[in-house]
mmCIF file of C-alpha atoms in Angstrom:
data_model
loop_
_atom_site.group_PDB
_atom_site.id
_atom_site.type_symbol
_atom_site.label_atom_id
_atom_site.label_comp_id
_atom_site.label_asym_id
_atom_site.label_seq_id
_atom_site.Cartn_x
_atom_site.Cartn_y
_atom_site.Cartn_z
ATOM 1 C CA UNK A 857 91.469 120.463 130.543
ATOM 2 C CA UNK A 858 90.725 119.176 127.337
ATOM 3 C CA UNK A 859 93.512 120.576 126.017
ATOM 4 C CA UNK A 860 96.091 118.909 128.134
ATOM 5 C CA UNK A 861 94.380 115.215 127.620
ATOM 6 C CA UNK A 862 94.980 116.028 123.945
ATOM 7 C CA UNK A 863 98.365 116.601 124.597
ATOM 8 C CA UNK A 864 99.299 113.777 126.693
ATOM 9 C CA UNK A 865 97.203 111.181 124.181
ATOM 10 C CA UNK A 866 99.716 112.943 121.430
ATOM 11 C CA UNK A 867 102.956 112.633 123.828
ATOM 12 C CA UNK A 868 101.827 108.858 124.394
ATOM 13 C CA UNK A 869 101.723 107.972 120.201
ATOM 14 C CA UNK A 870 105.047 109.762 119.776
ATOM 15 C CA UNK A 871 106.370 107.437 122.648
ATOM 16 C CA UNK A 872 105.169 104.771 121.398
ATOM 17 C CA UNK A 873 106.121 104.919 117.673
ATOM 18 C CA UNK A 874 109.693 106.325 119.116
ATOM 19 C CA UNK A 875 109.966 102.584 120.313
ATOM 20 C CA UNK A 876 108.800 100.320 117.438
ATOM 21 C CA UNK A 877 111.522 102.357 115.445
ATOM 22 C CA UNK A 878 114.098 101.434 118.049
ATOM 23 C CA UNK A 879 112.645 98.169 118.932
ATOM 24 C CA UNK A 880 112.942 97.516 114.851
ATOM 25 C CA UNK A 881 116.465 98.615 114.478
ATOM 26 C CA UNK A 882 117.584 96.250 117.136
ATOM 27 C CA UNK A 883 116.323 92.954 114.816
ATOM 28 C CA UNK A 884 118.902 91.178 113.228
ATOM 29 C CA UNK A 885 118.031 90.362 109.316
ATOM 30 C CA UNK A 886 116.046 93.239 108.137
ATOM 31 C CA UNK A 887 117.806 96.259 109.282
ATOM 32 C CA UNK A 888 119.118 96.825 105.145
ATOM 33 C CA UNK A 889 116.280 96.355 103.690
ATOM 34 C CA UNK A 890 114.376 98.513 106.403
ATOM 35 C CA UNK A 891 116.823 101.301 105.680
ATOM 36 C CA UNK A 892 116.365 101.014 101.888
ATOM 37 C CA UNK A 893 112.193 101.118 102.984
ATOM 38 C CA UNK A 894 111.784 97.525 101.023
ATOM 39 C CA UNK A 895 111.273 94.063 101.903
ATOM 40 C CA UNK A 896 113.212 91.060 100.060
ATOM 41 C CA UNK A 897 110.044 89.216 97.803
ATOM 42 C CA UNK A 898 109.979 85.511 97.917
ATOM 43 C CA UNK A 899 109.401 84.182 94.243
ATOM 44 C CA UNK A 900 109.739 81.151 92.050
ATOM 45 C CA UNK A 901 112.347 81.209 89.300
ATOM 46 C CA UNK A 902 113.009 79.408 85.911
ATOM 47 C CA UNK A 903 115.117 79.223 82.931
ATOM 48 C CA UNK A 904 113.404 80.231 79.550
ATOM 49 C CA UNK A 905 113.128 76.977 76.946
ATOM 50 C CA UNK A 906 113.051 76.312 73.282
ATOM 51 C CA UNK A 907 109.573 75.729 72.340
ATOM 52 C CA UNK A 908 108.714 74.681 68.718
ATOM 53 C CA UNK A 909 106.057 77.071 67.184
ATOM 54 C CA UNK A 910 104.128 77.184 63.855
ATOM 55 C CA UNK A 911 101.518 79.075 62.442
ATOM 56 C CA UNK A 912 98.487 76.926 62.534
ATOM 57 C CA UNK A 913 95.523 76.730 60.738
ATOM 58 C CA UNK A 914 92.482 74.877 62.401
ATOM 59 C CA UNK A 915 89.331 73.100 60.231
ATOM 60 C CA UNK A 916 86.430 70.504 60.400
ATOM 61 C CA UNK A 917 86.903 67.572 58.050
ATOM 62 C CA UNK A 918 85.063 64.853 57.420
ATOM 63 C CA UNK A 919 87.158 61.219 56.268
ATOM 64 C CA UNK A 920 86.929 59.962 53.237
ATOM 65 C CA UNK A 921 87.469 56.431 51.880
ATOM 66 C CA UNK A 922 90.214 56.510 49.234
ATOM 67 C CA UNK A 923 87.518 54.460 47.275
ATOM 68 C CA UNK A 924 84.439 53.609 48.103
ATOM 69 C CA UNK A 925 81.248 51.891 45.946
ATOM 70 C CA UNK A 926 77.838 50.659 46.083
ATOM 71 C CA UNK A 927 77.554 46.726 45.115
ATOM 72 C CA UNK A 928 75.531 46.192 42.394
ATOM 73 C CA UNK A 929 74.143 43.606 39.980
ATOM 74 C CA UNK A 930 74.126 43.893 36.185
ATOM 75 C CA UNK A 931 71.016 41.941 35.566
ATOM 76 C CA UNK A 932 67.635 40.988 36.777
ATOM 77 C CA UNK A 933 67.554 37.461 38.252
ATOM 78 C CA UNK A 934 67.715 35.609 41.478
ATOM 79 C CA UNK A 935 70.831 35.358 43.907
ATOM 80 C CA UNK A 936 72.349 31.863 43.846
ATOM 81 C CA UNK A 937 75.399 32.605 46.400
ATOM 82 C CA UNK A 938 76.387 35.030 48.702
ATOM 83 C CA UNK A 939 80.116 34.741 49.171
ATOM 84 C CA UNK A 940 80.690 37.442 51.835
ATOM 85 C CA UNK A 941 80.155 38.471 55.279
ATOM 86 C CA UNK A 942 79.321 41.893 56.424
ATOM 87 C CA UNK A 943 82.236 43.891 57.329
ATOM 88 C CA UNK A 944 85.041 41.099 55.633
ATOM 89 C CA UNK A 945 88.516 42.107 54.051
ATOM 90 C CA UNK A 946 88.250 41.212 50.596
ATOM 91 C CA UNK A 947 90.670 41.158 47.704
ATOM 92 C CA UNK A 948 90.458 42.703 44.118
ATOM 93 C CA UNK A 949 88.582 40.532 41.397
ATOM 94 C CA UNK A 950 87.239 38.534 44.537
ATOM 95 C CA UNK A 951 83.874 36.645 43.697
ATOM 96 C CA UNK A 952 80.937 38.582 46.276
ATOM 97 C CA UNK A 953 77.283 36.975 44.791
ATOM 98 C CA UNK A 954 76.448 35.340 42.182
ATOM 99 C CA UNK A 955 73.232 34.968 39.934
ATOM 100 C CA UNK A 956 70.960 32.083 38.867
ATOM 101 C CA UNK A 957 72.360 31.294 35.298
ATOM 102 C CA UNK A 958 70.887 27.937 34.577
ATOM 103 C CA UNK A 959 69.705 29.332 30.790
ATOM 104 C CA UNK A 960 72.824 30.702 30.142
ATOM 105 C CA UNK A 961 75.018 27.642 31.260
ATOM 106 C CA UNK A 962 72.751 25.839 28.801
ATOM 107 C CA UNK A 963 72.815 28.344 25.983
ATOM 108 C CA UNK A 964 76.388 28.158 26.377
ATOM 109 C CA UNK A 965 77.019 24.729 26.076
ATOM 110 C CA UNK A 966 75.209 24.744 22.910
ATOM 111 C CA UNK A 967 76.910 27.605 21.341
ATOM 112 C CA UNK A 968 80.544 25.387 21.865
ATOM 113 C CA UNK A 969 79.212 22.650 20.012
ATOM 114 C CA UNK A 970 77.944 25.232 17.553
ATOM 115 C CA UNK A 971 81.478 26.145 17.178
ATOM 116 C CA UNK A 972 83.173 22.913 17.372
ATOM 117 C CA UNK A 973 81.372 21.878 14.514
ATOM 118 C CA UNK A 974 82.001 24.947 12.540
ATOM 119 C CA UNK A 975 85.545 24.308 13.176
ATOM 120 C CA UNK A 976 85.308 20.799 11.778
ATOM 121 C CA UNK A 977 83.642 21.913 8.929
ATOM 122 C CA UNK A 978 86.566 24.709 7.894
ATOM 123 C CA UNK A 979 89.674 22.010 8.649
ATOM 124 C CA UNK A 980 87.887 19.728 5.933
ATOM 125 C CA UNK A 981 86.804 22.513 3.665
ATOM 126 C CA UNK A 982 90.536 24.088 4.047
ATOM 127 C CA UNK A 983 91.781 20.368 3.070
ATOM 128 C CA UNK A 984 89.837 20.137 0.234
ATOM 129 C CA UNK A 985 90.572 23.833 -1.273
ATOM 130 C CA UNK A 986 94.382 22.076 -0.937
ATOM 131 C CA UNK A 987 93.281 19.518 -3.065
ATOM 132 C CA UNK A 988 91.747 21.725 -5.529
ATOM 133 C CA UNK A 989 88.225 19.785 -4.821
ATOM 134 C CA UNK A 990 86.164 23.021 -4.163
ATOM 135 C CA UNK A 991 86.109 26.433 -4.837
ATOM 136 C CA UNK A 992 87.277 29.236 -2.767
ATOM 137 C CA UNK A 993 83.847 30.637 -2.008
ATOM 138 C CA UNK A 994 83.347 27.363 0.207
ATOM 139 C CA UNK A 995 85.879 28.321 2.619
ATOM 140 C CA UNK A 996 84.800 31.924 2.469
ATOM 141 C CA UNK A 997 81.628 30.236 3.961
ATOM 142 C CA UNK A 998 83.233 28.115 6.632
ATOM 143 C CA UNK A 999 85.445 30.944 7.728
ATOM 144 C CA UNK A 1000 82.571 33.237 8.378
ATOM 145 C CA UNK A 1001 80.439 30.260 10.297
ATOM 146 C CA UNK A 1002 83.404 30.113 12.457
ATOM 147 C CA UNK A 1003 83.243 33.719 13.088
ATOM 148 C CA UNK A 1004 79.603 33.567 14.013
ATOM 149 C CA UNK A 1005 79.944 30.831 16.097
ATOM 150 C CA UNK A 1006 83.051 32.354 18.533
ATOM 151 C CA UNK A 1007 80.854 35.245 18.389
ATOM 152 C CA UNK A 1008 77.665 33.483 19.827
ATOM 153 C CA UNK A 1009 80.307 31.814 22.347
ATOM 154 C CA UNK A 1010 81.542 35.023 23.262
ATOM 155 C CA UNK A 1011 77.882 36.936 23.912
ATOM 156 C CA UNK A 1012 77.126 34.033 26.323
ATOM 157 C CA UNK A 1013 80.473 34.327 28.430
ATOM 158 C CA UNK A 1014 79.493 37.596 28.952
ATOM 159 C CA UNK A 1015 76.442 37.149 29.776
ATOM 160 C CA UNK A 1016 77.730 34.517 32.426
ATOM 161 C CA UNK A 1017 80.077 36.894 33.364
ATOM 162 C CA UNK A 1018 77.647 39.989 34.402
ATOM 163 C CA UNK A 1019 75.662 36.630 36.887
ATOM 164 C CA UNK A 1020 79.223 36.770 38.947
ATOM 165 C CA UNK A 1021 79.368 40.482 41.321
ATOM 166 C CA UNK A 1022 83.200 40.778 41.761
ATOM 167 C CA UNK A 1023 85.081 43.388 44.190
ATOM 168 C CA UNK A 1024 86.670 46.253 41.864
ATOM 169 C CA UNK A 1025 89.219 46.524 44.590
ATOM 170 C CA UNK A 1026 90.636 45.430 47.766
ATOM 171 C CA UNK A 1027 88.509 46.782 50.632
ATOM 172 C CA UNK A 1028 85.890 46.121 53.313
ATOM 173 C CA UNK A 1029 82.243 45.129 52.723
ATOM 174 C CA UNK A 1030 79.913 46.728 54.801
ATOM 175 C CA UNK A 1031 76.540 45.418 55.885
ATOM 176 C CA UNK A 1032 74.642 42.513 53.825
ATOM 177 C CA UNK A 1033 71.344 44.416 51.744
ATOM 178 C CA UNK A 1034 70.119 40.934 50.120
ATOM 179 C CA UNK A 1035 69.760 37.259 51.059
ATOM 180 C CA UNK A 1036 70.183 33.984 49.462
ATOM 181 C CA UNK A 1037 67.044 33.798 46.243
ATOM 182 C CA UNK A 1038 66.073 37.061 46.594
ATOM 183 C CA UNK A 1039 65.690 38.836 43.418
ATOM 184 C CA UNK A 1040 68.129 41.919 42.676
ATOM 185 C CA UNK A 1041 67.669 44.375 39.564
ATOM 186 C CA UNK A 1042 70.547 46.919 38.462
ATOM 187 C CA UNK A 1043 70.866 49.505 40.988
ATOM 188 C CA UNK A 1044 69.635 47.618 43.706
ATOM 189 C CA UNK A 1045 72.354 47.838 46.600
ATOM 190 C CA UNK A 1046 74.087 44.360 47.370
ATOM 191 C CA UNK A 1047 76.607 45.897 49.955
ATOM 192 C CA UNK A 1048 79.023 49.131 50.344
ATOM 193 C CA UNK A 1049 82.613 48.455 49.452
ATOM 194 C CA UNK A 1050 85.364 50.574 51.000
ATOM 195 C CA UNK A 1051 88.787 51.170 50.884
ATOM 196 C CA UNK A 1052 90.030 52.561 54.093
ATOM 197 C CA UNK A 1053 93.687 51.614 54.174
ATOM 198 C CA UNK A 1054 94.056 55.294 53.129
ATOM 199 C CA UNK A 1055 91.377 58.241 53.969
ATOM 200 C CA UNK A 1056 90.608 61.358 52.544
ATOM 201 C CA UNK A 1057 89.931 63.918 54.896
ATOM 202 C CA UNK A 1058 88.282 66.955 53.248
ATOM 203 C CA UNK A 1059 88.198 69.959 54.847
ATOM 204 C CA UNK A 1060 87.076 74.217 54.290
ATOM 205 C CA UNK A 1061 89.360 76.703 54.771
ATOM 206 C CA UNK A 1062 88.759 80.531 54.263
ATOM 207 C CA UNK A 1063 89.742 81.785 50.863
ATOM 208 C CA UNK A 1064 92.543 83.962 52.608
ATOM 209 C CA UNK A 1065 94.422 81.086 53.498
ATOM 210 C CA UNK A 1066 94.853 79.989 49.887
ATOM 211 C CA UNK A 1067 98.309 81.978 49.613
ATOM 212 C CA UNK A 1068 99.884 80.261 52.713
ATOM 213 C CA UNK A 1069 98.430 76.598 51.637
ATOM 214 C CA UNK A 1070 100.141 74.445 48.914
ATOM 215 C CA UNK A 1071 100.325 70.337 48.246
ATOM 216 C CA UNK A 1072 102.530 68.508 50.351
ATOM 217 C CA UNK A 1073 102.393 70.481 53.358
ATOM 218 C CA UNK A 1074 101.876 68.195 57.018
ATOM 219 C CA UNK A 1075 98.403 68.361 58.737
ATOM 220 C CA UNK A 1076 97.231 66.933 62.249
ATOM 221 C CA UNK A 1077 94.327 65.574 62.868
ATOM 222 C CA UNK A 1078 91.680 64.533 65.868
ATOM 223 C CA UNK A 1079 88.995 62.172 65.975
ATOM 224 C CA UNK A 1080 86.756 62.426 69.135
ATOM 225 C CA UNK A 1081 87.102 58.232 68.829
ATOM 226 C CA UNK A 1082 90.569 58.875 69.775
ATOM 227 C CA UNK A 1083 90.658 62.312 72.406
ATOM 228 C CA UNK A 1084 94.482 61.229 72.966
ATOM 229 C CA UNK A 1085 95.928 60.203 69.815
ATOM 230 C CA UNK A 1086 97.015 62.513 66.615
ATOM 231 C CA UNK A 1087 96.891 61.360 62.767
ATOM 232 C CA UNK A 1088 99.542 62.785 60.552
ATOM 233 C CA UNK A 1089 98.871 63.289 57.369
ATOM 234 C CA UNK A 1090 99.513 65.831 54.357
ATOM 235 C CA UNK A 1091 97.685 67.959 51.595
ATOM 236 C CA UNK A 1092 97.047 66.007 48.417
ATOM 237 C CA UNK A 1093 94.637 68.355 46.533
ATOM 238 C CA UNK A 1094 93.404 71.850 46.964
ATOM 239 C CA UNK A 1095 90.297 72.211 44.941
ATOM 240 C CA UNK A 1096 90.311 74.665 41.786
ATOM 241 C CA UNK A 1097 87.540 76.960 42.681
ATOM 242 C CA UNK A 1098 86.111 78.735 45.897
ATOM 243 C CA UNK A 1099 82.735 78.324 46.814
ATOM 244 C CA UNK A 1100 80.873 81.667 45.932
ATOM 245 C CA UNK A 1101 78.656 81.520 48.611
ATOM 246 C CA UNK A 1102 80.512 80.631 51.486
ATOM 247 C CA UNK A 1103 84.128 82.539 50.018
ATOM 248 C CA UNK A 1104 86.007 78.762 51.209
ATOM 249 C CA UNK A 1105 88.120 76.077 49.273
ATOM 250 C CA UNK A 1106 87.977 72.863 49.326
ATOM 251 C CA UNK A 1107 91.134 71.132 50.899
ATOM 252 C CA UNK A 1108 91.665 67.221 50.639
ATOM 253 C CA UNK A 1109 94.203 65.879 52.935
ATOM 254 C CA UNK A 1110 95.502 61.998 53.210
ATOM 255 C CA UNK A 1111 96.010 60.070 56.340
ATOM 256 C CA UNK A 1112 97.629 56.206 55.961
ATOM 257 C CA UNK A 1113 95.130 53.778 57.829
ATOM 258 C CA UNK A 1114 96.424 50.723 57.131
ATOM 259 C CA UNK A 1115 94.973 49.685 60.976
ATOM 260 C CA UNK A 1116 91.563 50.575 59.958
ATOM 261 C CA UNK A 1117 90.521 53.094 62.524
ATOM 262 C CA UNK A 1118 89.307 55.895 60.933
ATOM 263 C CA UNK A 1119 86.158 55.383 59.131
ATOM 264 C CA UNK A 1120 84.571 56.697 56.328
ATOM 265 C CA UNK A 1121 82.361 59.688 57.534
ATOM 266 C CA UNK A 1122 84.138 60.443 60.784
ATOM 267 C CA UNK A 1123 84.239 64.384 61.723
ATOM 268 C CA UNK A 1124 87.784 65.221 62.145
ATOM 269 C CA UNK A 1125 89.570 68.293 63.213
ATOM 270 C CA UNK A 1126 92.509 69.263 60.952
ATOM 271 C CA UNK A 1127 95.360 71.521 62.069
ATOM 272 C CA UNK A 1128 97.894 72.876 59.521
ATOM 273 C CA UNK A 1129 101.070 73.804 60.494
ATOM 274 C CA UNK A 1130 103.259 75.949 58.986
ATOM 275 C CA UNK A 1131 106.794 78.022 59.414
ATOM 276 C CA UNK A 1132 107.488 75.715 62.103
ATOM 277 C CA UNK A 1133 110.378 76.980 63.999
ATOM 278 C CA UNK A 1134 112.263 76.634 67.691
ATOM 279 C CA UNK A 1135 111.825 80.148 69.537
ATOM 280 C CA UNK A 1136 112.489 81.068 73.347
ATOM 281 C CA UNK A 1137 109.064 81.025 75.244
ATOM 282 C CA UNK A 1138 108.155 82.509 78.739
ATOM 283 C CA UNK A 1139 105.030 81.374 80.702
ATOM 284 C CA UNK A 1140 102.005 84.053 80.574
ATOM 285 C CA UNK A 1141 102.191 84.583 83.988
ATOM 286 C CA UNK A 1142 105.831 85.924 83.908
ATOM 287 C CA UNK A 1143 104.829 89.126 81.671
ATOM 288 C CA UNK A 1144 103.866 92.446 82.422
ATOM 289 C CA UNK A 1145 102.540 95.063 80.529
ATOM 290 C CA UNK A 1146 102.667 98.904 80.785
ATOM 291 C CA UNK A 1147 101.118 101.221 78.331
ATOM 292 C CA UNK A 1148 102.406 99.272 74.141
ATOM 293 C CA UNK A 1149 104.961 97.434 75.899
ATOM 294 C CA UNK A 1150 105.806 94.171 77.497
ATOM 295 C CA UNK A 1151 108.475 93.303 80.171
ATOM 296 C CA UNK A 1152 109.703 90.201 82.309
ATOM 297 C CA UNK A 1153 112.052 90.366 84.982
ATOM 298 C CA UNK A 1154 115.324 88.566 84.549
ATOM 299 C CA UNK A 1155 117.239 87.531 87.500
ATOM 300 C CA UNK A 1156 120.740 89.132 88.166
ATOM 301 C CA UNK A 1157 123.248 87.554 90.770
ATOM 302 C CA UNK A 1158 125.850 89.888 92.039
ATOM 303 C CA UNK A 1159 128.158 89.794 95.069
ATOM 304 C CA UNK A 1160 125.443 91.997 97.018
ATOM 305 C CA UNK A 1161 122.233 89.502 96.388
ATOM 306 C CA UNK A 1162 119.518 88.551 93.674
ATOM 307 C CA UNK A 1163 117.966 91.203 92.006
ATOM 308 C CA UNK A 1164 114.956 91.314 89.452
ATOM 309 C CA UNK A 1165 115.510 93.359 86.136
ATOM 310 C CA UNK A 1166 112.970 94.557 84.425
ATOM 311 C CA UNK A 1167 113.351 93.685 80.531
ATOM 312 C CA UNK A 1168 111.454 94.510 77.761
ATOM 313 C CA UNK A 1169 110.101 91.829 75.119
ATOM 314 C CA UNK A 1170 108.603 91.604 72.019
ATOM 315 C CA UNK A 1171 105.724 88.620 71.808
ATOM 316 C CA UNK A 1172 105.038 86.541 69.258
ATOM 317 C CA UNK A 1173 102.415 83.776 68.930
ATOM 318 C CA UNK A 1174 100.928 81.330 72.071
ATOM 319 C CA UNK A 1175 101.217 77.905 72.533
ATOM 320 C CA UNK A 1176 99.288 76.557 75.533
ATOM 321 C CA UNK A 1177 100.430 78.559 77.954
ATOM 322 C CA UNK A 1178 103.743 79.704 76.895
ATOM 323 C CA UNK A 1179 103.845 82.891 74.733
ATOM 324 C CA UNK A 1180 106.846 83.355 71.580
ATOM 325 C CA UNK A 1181 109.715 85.944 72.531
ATOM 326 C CA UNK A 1182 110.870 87.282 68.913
ATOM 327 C CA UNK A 1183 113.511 89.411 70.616
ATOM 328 C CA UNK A 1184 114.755 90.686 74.275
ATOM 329 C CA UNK A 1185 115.667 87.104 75.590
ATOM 330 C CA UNK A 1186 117.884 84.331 74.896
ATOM 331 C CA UNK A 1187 117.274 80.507 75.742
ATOM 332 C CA UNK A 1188 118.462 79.737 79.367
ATOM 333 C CA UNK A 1189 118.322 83.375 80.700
ATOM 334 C CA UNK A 1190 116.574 82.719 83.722
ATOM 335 C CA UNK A 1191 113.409 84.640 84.298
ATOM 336 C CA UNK A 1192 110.740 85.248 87.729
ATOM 337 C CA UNK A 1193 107.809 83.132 86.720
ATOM 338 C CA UNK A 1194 106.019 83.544 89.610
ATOM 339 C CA UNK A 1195 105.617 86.650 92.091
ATOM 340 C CA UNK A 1196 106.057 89.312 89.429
ATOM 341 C CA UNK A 1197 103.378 91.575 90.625
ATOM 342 C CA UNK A 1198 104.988 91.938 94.187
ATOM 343 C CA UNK A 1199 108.193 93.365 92.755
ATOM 344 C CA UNK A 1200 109.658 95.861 90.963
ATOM 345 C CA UNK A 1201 112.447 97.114 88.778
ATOM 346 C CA UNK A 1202 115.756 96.463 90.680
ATOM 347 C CA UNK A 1203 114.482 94.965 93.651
ATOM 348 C CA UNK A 1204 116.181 92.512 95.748
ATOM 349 C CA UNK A 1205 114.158 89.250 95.674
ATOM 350 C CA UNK A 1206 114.402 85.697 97.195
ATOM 351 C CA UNK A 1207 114.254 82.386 94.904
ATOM 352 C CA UNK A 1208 111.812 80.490 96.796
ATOM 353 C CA UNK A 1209 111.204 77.773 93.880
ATOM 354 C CA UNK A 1210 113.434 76.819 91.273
ATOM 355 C CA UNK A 1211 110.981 75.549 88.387
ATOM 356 C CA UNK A 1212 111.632 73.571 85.153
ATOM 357 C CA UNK A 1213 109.357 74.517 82.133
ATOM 358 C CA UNK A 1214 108.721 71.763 79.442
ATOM 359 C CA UNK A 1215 107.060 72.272 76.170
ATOM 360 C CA UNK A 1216 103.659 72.803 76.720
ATOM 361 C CA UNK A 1217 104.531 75.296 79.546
ATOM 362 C CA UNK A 1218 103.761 73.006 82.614
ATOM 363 C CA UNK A 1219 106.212 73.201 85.662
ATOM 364 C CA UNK A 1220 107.949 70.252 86.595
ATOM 365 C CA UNK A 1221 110.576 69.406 89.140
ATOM 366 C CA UNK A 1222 109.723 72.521 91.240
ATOM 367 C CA UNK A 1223 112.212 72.893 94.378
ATOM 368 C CA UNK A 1224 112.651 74.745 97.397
ATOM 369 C CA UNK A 1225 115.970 77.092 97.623
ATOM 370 C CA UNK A 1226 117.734 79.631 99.254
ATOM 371 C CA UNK A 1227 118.685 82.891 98.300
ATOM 372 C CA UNK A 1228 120.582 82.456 94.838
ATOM 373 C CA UNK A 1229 123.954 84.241 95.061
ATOM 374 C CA UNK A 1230 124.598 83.383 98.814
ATOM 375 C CA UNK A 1231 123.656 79.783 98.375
#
C-alpha cells in the first residue's frame, strides 16, 4: 500500500513538471534564451573617458609670511605718537611711533649754529689766506672745526632718527603692544609686521621623494578656512639637508596672496603633482578580478543582440573613484558599469541605463533604453 502512494505522489511531480516545461515553451519572449538555459541581464552602460592623472604627493604645511618682523624701538624713552592701527596696510619707510626727543631737538639746534659759525669762520679765513694775511695753518684749523661740527650735526640726526620706528617694508601691522607715553626699551615688541601678499608654505616630505621633487614644480593646497577652494602654487626651495632624526626634507613652496587670505601660521595641506597625463579610466565598480588579473566587460552589438565581452586590463593609479587603464581599452569603448556580477563572458545582456562618466567618476545624465542593437 505504501508502495503504490509512493508511486502515484512520483507519477503526480512528473505530471506536473511535464507541464511547466510545456506551459514555458508556449511564452512568447523567452523561448531562446530558455533553450540556451540563460536569461538576458538588465545593466547600465557607459563610454570610458579621458581622465587627467598624476602622481601625487600629499604633506602638512604650515604658511609662511614672505617677511615678517617684530616692531621694535632703538632706544629707551617715552612714546610721543602712535601712527598706526592694529591690523592697517602700511607702506615701506612709513612712519609707525615715534619717541620723545625734546633733548635731542635741542642738542641739535645747537650743533647747526655750531656749524654755521664754523663755516663763517673758514669763508673769512679762506679769504684772507687769498690775501696772503695769514698762514696756512689757520685754515688747517678752520677746516677741521668744520669737520667737527658736521660731525656733531650728523651724531644728533641720528640720534633723531633711531626716536622715529619706520616699516622696513610694505605689509600689515598686527595688534597694538604699547600706548601713547608708555616707556619702550630695545626689544620690547611695538607690533608684528607682515608681509602676506606672498606666503611661504613649508612643508616635510620623506627623504625618498627627494629624487622625484625639484624647484619649479606646481603644488595644491587646502586650508580648512576654505574646505572648497584650492591655492596654486609652486616649489621655491628644497632645503639642503634631511633631518637625521625624522629621515624628511624641508620643502618651501609659494602661493601669491595678494587678497590676503591666507595667514601667517595657517596649517595647510600640500599636494604635489607630478607626470600629469590624460589616460582612459573605468569606474571601480565595472572591474573584476580573477586570480593576478583584471577584466571589464565591453559591450558588442551584432545583428543577433548585445553581448558582454569579457576583456582583460591592466590598472594603473585611482582617482576618486575611477581607476587608470594603462592598456586593454581605448577612450569611448563602451563598457558595463553596472550589473557586472550578474553576467558572464559572452552573455546576452540588456542596456537598461545609458550613463555619462565625468572626471571625478560621478554619473550624470543617466537614461532609460532599450535593448542596444534592436533599438
Amino acid at each position: 500500500m505504501r508502495r503504490a502512494s509512493f508511486l502515484i505522489i512520483v507519477l503526480i511531480a512528473f505530471v506536473a513538471m511535464t507541464a511547466i516545461v510545456a506551459v514555458r515553451a508556449f511564452l512568447p519572449g523567452d523561448n531562446a534564451e530558455f533553450a540556451r538555459g540563460e536569461r538576458v541581464m538588465p545593466v547600465a552602460v557607459a563610454s570610458v573617458p579621458n581622465i587627467e592623472f598624476a602622481d601625487v604627493v600629499e604633506a602638512l604645511g604650515t604658511a609662511r609670511a614672505n617677511e615678517t618682523v617684530t616692531i621694535t624701538a632703538r632706544v629707551t624713552d617715552t612714546i610721543s605718537r602712535i601712527n598706526f592701527e592694529s591690523g592697517q596696510r602700511v607702506a615701506a619707510g612709513a612712519i609707525l611711533v615715534e619717541l620723545t626727543d625734546t633733548e635731542e631737538a635741542a642738542g641739535l639746534t645747537e650743533a647747526r649754529s655750531t656749524l654755521g659759525e664754523a663755516q663763517r669762520e673758514f669763508d673769512r679765513t679762506s679769504d684772507l689766506i687769498t690775501r696772503g694775511v695769514v698762514p696756512q695753518s689757520r685754515l688747517d684749523e678752520a677746516t677741521a672745526a668744520v669737520q667737527r661740527a658736521r660731525a656733531r650735526v650728523a651724531s644728533i640726526e641720528a640720534q633723531l632718527a633711531d626716536r622715529i620706528v619706520r616699516a622696513p617694508f610694505a605689509g600689515i601691522v598686527g595688534l597694538r603692544e604699547v600706548s601713547l607715553g608708555g616707556l619702550v626699551r630695545p626689544g620690547d615688541a611695538i607690533a608684528r609686521l607682515d608681509d602676506t601678499s606672498l606666503i611661504k608654505l613649508d612643508f616635510t616630505v620623506p627623504e625618498r621623494f627627494l629624487s622625484v621633487l625639484e624647484a619649479g614644480m606646481a603644488i595644491t593646497a587646502h586650508s580648512s578656512a576654505y574646505p572648497d577652494e584650492v591655492f596654486e602654487g609652486s616649489i621655491a626651495q628644497i632645503d639642503s639637508r634631511v633631518d637625521p632624526v625624522t629621515r624628511s626634507v624641508i620643502v618651501r613652496a609659494q602661493i601669491e596672496n595678494e587678497d590676503g587670505r591666507l595667514l601667517p601660521g595657517q596649517l595647510m595641506t600640500v599636494e604635489v603633482r607630478r607626470d600629469v597625463r590624460s589616460r582612459p579610466a573605468v569606474p571601480g565598480a565595472a572591474l573584476t578580478r580573477y586570480l593576478d588579473q583584471t577584466f571589464v566587460y565591453v559591450v558588442e552589438e551584432t545583428a543577433d543582440g548585445v553581448f558582454a565581452r569579457q576583456t582583460p586590463i591592466q590598472l594603473g593609479r585611482r582617482a576618486g573613484t575611477m581607476v587608470e587603464v594603462l592598456d586593454g581599452l581605448q577612450a569611448g569603448d563602451r563598457i558595463v558599469s553596472e550589473g557586472v556580477h550578474r553576467i558572464r563572458d559572452g552573455a546576452a545582456i540588456e542596456i537598461a541605463r545609458e550613463v555619462r562618466l565625468n572626471a571625478s567618476g560621478v554619473m550624470a545624465g543617466s537614461a532609460a533604453v532599450g535593448n542596444g542593437a534592436a533599438q
